[in-house]
Short mmCIF file of C-alpha atoms in Angstrom, two decimals:
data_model
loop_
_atom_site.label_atom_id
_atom_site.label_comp_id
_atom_site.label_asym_id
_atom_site.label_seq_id
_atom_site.Cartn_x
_atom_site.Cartn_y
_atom_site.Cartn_z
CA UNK A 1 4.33 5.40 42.34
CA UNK A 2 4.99 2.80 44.34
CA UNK A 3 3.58 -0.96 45.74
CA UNK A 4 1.33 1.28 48.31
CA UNK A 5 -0.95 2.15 45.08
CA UNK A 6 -1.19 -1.41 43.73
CA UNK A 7 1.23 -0.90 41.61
CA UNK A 8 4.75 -2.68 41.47
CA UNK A 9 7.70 -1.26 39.40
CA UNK A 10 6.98 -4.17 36.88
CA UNK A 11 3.40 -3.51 36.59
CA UNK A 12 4.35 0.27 35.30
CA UNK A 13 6.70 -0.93 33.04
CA UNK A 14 4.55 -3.40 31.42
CA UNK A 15 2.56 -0.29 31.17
CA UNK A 16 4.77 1.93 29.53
CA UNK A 17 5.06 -0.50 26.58
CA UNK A 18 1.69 -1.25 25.71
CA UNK A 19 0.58 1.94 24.75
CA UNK A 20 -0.34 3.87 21.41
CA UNK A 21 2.95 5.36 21.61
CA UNK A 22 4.62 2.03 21.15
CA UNK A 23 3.63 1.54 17.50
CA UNK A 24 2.33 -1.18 16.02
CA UNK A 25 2.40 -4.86 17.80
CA UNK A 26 3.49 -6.67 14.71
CA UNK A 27 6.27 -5.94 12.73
CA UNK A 28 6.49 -5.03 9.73
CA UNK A 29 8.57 -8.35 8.27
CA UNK A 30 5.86 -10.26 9.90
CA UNK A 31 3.21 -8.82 7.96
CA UNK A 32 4.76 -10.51 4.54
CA UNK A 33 6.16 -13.51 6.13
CA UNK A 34 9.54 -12.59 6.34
CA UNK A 35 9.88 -11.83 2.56
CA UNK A 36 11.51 -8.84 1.50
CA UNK A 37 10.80 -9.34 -2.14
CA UNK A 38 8.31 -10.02 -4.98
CA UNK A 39 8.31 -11.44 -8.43
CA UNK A 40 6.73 -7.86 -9.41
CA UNK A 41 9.01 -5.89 -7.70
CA UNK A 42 9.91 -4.16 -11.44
CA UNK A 43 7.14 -2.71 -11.58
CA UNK A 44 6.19 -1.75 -8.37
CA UNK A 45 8.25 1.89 -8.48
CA UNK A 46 6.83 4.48 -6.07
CA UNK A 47 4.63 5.84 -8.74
CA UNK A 48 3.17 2.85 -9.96
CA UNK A 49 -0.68 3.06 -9.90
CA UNK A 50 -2.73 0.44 -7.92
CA UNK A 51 -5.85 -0.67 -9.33
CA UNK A 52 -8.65 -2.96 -7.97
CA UNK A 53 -9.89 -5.84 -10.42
CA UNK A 54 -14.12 -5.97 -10.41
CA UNK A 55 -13.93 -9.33 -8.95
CA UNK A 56 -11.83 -7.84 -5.62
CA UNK A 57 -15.32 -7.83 -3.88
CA UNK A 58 -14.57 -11.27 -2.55
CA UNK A 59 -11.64 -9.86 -0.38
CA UNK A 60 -13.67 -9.48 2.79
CA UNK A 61 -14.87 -12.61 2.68
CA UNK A 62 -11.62 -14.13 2.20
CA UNK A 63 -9.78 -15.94 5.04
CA UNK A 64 -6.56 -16.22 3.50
CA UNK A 65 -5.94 -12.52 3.43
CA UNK A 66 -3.99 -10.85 6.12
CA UNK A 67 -6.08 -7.18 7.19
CA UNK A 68 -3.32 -5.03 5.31
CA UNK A 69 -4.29 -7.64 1.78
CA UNK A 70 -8.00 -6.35 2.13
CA UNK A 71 -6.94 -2.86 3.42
CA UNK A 72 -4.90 -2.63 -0.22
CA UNK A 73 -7.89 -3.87 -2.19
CA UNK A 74 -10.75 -1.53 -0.19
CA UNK A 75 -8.38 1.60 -1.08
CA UNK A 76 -7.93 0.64 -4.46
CA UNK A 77 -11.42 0.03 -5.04
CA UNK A 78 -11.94 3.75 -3.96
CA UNK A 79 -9.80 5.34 -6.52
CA UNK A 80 -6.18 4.19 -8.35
CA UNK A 81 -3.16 4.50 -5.51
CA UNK A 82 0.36 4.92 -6.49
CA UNK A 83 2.50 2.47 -4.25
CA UNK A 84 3.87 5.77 -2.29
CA UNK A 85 0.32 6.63 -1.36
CA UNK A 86 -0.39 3.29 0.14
CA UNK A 87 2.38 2.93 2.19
CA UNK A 88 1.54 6.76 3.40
CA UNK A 89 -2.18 5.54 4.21
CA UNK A 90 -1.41 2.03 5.82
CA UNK A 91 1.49 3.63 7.54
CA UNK A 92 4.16 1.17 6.71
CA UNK A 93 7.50 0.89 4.86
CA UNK A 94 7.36 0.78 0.78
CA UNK A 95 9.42 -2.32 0.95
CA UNK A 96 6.34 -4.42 3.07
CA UNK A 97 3.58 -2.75 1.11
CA UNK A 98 5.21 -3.39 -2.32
CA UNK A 99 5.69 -7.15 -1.01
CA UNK A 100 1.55 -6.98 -0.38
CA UNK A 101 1.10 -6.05 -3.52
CA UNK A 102 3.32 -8.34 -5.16
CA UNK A 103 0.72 -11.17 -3.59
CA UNK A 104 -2.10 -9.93 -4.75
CA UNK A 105 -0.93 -9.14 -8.11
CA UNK A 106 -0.64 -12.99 -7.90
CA UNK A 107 -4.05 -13.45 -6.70
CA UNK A 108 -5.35 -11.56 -9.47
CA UNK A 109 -7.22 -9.15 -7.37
CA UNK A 110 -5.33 -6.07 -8.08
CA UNK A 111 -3.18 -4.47 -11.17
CA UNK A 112 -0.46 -2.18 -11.58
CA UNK A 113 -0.64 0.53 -14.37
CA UNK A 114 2.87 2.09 -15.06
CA UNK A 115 2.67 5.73 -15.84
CA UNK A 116 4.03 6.24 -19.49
CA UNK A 117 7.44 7.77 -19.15
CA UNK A 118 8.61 11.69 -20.50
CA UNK A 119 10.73 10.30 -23.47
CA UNK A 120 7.54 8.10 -24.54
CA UNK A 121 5.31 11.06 -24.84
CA UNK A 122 3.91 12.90 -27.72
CA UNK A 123 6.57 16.02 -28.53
CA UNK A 124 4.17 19.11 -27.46
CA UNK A 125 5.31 20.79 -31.09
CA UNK A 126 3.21 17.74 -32.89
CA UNK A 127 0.23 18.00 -30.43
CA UNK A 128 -0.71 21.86 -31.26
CA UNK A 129 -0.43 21.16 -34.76
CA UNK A 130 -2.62 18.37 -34.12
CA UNK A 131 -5.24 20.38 -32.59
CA UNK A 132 -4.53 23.48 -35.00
CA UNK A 133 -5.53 21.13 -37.75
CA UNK A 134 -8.76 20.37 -36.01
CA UNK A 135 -9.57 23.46 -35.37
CA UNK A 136 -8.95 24.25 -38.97
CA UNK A 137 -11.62 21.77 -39.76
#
C-alpha cells in the first residue's frame, strides 16, 4: 500500500499498533499505581479463596474504584475465587491482581479464606471411627 490509496507509511503503522492483537492499552503496573505490593500479600497465595462481603453491592456505584476493583467484587459475588482463578479470568499477572485485592481487603469489600492446610486436618484413621461409631448408634 502506498500514498495512492490514502494511506501513508505512518498511517499503516499507527495501524498496526492499535489493534486487538496489541494487548491491553494500560499496563499492568498502572492498574495498581505502580505498587507491586500489599499489606496482605501473606495471605494472598494462589489458592487463597476470594469472597465478596454483603455490603460489596455499592461497588458499581463507586467512583473511586478502578473497572478491575468492581470486576474482582462482581466475580466474587458469583461464587468464592481462588487468587489463581482471578488473574486467569481478568487476564492479568498474579502479582497486579493480588495488589487489587490487597485494596479491597482494605476497603472491606472483600475477604480472603485460607484453605486449611494437609498437616491441620483430621487423620482419616480417626474420621471412620468417627462415623463407625455413629453408625453404631
Amino acid at each position: 500500500m502506498s500514498e495512492q490509496d490514502g494511506r501513508t507509511a505512518r498511517d499503516l503503522e499507527t495501524a498496526r499498533w492499535f489493534d486487538d492483537d496489541a494487548g491491553p492499552v494500560v499496563r499492568p503496573y498502572a492498574m495498581t499505581r505502580g505498587r507491586t505490593s500489599t499489606a496482605a500479600e501473606g495471605r494472598l497465595d494462589l489458592i487463597a479463596l476470594v469472597i465478596a462481603e454483603s455490603r460489596a453491592q455499592e461497588t458499581v456505584e463507586d467512583q473511586t474504584l478502578s473497572p478491575e476493583h468492581v470486576e474482582i467484587v462482581e466475580l466474587c459475588r458469583q461464587e468464592p475465587l481462588s487468587v489463581a482463578e482471578l488473574a486467569a479470568e481478568l487476564d492479568l499477572p498474579v502479582g497486579v491482581v493480588r495488589v487489587l485485592i490487597g485494596d479491597l481487603l482494605d476497603a472491606e469489600l472483600v475477604h480472603v479464606s485460607r484453605p486449611v492446610p494437609p498437616a491441620e486436618l483430621p487423620d482419616e484413621k480417626v474420621l471412620r471411627e468417627v462415623i463407625d461409631g455413629l453408625r453404631a448408634l
